[in-house]
CSV table of C-alpha atoms in Angstrom, one decimal:
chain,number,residue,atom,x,y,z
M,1,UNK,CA,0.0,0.0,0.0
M,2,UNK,CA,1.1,3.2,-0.9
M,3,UNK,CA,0.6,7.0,-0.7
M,4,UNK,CA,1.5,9.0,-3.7
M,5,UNK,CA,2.0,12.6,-2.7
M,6,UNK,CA,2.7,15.0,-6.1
M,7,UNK,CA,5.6,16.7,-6.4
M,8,UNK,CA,5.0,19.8,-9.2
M,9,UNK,CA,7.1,22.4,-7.8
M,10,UNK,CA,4.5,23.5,-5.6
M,11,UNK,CA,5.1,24.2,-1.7
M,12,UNK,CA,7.0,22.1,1.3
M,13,UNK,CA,6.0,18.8,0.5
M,14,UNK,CA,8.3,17.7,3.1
M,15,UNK,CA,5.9,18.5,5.9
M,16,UNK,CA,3.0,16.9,4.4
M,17,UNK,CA,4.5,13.7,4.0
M,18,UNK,CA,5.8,14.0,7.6
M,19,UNK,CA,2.2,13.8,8.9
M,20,UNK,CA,1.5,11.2,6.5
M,21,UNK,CA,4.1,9.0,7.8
M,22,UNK,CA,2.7,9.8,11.2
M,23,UNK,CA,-0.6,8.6,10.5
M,24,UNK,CA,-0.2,5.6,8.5
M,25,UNK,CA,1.6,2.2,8.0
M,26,UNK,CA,1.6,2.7,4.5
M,27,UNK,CA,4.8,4.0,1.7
M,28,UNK,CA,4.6,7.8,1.5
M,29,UNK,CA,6.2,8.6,-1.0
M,30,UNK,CA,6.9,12.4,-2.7
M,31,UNK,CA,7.0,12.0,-6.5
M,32,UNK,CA,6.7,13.6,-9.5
M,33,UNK,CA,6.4,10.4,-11.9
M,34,UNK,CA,3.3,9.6,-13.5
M,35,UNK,CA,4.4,5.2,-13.1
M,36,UNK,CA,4.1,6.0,-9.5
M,37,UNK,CA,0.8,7.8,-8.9
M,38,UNK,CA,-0.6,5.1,-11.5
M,39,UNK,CA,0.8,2.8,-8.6
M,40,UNK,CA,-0.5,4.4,-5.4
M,41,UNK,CA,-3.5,3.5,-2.9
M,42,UNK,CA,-4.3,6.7,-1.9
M,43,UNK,CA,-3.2,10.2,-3.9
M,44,UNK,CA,-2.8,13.7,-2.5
M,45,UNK,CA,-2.7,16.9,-4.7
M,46,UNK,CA,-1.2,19.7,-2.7
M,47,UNK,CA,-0.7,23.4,-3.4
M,48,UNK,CA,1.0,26.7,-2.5
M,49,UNK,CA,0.9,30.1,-3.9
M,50,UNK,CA,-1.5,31.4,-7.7
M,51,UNK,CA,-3.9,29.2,-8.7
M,52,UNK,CA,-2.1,29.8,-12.3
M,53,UNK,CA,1.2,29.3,-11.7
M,54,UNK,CA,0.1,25.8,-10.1
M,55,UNK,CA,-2.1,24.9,-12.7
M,56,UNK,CA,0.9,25.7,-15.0
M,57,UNK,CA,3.4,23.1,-13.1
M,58,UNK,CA,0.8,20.2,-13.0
M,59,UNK,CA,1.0,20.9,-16.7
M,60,UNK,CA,4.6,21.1,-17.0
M,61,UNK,CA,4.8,17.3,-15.7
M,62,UNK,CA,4.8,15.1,-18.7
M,63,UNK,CA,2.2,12.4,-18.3
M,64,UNK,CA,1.1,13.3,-14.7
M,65,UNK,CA,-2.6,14.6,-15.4
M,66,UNK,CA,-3.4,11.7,-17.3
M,67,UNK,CA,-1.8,9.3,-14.5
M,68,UNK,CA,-4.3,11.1,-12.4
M,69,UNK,CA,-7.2,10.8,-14.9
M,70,UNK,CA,-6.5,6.8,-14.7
M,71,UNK,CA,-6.2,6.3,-11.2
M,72,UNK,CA,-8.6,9.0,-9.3
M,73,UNK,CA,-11.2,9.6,-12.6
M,74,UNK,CA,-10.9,6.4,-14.2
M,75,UNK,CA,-10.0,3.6,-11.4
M,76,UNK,CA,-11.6,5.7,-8.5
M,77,UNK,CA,-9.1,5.6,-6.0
M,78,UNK,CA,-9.1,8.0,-2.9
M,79,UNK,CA,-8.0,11.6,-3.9
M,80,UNK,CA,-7.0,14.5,-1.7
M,81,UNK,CA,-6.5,18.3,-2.9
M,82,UNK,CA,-5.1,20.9,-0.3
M,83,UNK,CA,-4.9,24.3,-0.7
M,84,UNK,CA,-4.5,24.9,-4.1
M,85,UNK,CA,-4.6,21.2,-5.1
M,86,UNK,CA,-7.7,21.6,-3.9
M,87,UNK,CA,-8.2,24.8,-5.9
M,88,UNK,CA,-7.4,23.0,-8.8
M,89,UNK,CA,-10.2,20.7,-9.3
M,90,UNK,CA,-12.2,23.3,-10.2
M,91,UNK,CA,-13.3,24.6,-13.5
M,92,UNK,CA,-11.8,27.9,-13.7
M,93,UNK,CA,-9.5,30.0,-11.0
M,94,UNK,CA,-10.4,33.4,-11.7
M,95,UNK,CA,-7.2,34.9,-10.3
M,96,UNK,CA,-4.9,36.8,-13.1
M,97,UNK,CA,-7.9,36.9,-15.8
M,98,UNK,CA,-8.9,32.9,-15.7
M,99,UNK,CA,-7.3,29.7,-15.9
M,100,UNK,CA,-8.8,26.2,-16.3
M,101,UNK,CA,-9.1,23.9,-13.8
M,102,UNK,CA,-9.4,19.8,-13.9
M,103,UNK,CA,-12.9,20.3,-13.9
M,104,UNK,CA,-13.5,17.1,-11.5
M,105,UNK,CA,-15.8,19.1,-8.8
M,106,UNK,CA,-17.6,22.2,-11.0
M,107,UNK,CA,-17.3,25.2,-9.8
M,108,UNK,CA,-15.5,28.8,-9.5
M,109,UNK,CA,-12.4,29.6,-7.4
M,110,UNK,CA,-13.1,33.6,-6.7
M,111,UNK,CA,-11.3,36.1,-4.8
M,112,UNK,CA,-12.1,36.3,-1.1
M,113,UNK,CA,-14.3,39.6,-0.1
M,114,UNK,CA,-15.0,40.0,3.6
M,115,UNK,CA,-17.7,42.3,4.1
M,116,UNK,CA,-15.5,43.4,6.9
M,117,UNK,CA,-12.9,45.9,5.7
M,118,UNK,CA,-11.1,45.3,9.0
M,119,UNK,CA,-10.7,41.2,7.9
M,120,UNK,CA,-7.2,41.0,5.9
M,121,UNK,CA,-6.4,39.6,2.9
M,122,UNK,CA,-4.8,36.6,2.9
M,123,UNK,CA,-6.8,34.9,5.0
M,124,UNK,CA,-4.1,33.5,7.2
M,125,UNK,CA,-4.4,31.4,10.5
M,126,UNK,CA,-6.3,29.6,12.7
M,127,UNK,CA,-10.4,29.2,11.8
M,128,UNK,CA,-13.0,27.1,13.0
M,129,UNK,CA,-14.9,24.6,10.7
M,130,UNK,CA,-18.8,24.9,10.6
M,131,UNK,CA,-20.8,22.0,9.2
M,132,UNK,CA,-18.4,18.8,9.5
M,133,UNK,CA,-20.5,17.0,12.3
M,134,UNK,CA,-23.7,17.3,10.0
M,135,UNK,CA,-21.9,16.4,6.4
M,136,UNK,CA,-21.4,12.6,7.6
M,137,UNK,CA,-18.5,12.2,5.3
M,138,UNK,CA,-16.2,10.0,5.9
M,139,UNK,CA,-13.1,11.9,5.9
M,140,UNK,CA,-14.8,14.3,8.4
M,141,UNK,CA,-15.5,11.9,11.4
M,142,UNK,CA,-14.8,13.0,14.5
M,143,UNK,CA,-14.3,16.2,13.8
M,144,UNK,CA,-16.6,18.7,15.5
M,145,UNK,CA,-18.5,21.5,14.7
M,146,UNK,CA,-16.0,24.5,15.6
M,147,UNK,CA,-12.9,22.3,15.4
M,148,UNK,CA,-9.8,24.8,14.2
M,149,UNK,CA,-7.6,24.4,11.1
M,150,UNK,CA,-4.8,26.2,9.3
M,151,UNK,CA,-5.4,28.5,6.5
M,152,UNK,CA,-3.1,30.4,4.4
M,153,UNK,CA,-4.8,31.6,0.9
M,154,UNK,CA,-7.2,34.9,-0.8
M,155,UNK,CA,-8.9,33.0,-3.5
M,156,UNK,CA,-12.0,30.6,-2.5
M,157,UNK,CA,-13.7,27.5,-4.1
M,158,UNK,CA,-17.3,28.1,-5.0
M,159,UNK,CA,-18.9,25.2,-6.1
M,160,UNK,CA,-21.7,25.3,-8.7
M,161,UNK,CA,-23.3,22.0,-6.5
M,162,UNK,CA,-24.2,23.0,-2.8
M,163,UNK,CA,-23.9,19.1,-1.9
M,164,UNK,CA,-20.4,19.0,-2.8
M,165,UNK,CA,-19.5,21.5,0.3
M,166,UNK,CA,-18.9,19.5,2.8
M,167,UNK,CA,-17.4,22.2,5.0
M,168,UNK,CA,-17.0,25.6,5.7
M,169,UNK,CA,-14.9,28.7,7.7
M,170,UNK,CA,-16.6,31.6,8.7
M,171,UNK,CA,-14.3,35.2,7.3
M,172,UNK,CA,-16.0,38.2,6.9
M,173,UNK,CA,-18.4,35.6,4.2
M,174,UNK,CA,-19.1,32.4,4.1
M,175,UNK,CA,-15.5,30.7,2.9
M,176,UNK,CA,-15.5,26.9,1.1
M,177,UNK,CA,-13.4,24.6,3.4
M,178,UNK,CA,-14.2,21.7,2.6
M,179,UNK,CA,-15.2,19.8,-0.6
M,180,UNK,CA,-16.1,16.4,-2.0
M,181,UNK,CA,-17.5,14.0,-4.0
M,182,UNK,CA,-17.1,9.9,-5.2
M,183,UNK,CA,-13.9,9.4,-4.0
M,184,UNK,CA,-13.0,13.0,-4.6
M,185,UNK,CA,-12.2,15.3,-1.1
M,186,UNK,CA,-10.6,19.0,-0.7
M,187,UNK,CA,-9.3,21.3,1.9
M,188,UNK,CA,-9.0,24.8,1.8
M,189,UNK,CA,-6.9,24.4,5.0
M,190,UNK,CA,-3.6,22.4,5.7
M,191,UNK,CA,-4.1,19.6,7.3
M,192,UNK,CA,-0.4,19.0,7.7
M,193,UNK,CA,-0.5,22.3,10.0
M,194,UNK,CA,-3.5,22.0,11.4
M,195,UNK,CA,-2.4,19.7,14.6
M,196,UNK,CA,-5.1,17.2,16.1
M,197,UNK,CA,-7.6,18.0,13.7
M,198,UNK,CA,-5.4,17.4,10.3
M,199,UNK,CA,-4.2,14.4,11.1
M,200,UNK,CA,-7.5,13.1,12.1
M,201,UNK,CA,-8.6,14.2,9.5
M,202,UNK,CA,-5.5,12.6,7.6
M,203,UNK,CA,-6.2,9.6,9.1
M,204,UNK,CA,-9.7,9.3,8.0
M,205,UNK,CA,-8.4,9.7,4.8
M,206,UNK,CA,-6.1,6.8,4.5
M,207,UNK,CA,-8.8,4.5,5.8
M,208,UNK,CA,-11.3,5.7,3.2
M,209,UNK,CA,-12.4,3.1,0.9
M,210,UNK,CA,-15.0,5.3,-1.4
């Protein structure tokens, strides 16, 4: 068993797979080759920094988007986005004029615009969660209504189906933390910096079977 995490020149992957390791028996391992993610058991998408430049390294990786057509689209296998991975599996990142997404979970990824002009942008820190002890997802057990994560990030996913929100963080709106469908889940949040409530909800991850 296996955890493929991408490597696509985006962000410390280093301390993701650290609290991967921590929470599971299984091969993490940090890659950038399609053979591998074709491989793995579980796959995680992560993300740091413009939605475009992201989208634009995915690209860049010869054979790596359809590896993950095959094994997350095609063979259904347990997916994880964070941050801008999870950004990405939208349809369009309207940040620097519009860029397409994977498409796998419709929807918009907008600017963030607190109706509070005290509220900074980024949004950057600790935030509670709002709706995981009613979503009944899998990857949200245990976690409770108010629980705290990490967020660093000043675009937002808006998805086009309400019932793929699993989650949310209050800031000045009403901000997208959590998203999913089929074997398909997002964070806004890190969950590798988010302390007892990433890796539990890490650990509900690797024992997924969508």
């Amino acid at each position: 068993m296996t955890v493929a995490i991408i490597d696509y020149g985006s962000g410390n992957l280093r301390s993701a797979a650290k609290a991967f390791e921590r929470m599971s028996d299984e091969k993490v391992i940090v890659t950038s080759d399609p053979k591998v993610v074709e491989a793995a058991d579980h796959i995680v998408l992560p993300g740091v920094g413009a939605y475009a430049d992201c989208r634009a390294g995915l690209r860049a990786v010869e054979g790596m988007e359809d590896a993950l057509q095959k094994t997350v689209i095609e063979a259904g296998r347990p997916f994880l986005g964070i941050c801008v991975g999870m950004q990405l599996l939208a349809t369009i990142g309207e940040e620097f004029g519009g860029t397409e997404g994977l498409d796998w979970i419709p929807g918009h990824v907008k600017a963030i615009e607190p109706d509070d002009a005290s509220l900074k942008i980024p949004h950057m820190g600790w935030n509670e969660l709002h709706g995981v002890d009613e979503s009944l997802h899998p990857v949200l057990d245990d976690l409770d209504h108010g629980a705290y994560a990490y967020f660093v990030h000043s675009y937002h996913f808006v998805p086009d189906n309400k019932d793929h929100l699993l989650a949310t963080t209050p800031y000045g709106q009403t901000i997208t933390a959590v998203i999913g469908r089929d074997n398909i889940v997002g964070t806004q949040f890190h969950p590798e910096k988010s302390q007892e409530t990433g890796l539990r909800l890490i650990k509900n991850f690797l024992g997924w079977k969508p």
